[in-house]
């Protein structure tokens, strides 16, 4: 064969040179998804030039993200945090006592333990007392001695709960607006998370009541993304239940001790007083006596609590509150209905919903990002359930779950085999809300 003429080669090279910039702009290279620590700086700095509305980062497997975040928290905030025997973060030198007896409080005082504050939950018939351990006793030792002195009492660490997703929980500018009500809305749904960016365009017509942080606004990526998937609405974006009033509790407030069990309890107490039927908790952590008691009290009153099962992997120990009996545990699936490889598995999985290859709102610029994880599947399920349960009521809660289970579509496992319906399967009763996935292509 004859070699191509020199003039032809030159013409091709010239054309490639002219089109180089355009070709580069069109090329979609996979992005490195390094784990982001809570409040990590520089998270907002990279924007795809041709896509000013959406961040270029494509989240990958989230399996190590929570554990990395926990390790980082413990290293950076040693003055106020420490690890429990399992390595889970707790507030340093704090213990929680649930409706302690006079004998229990007397035993605590004899150990030199100080009562820091107490909170009464009239709706639950509970009193939560926060105790401070003196320097001469370790927190773990104090807990063991209290339990021995008052075996009938309920005592535990003040554990921290974190998001398990491709967005940090906190780290944003503070404001002074304590909430916004834009019309009556239809029904209600609750959110226990980090702060929501109420100034984001997707919340322009939303009715949102807020709790926490002393009335200050402290918007954060995680809370904003989760809230948008529930009630957000815009030109290119629509959550699962726009028009529904959102009760959003910020339990982080950009504090290193944010997300503690006592703050979750306070947020759920607010939800109970506000009579919010369905509450989403896209947070995970270890079992905790205080959290278990408050969750059980909420369920007894007829609330539905929806929680992400977490992204520590299918072989990981169960995470809470999703694994408490009666909580609606949610996993995430991809476009094909397959469970995310990092998603937790077990009998705690009740439903599945979109959890990857999707977009949600974000504070700052660009205003949207791709998200991944069970954290973003749970709010879709919560919003769908809220349509049938605007207020707590046990019979109505059971009916709402049965109706959603009847609508669930059988999913697929990680290798594409069909899986049946029923709690205990990788997708529980099945996949719901598949049509609610906001595809990245809408922003291109």
CSV table of C-alpha atoms in Angstrom, one decimal, residues 42 54 69 74 111 119-120 161 173 190 197 264 291 297 319 334-335 350 354 375 393 404-405 412:
chain,number,residue,atom,x,y,z
A,42,UNK,CA,-12.1,23.9,48.5
A,54,UNK,CA,-23.6,21.6,38.0
A,69,UNK,CA,-14.7,11.3,58.3
A,74,UNK,CA,-11.3,12.5,66.3
A,111,UNK,CA,-18.7,9.7,91.6
A,119,UNK,CA,-34.5,18.3,78.8
A,120,UNK,CA,-38.0,17.1,79.3
A,161,UNK,CA,-23.9,10.5,64.1
A,173,UNK,CA,-21.7,30.7,56.0
A,190,UNK,CA,-39.5,16.3,58.7
A,197,UNK,CA,-29.7,26.8,52.3
A,264,UNK,CA,-31.1,14.2,67.6
A,291,UNK,CA,-31.6,7.3,70.6
A,297,UNK,CA,-41.4,6.6,71.6
A,319,UNK,CA,-25.9,1.1,61.5
A,334,UNK,CA,-28.5,2.8,40.3
A,335,UNK,CA,-30.3,3.4,37.1
A,350,UNK,CA,-37.3,-2.0,53.8
A,354,UNK,CA,-32.5,6.2,43.5
A,375,UNK,CA,-28.4,9.4,52.3
A,393,UNK,CA,-51.3,8.1,63.6
A,404,UNK,CA,-45.9,2.1,49.3
A,405,UNK,CA,-44.8,-1.6,49.5
A,412,UNK,CA,-31.9,-6.3,40.8
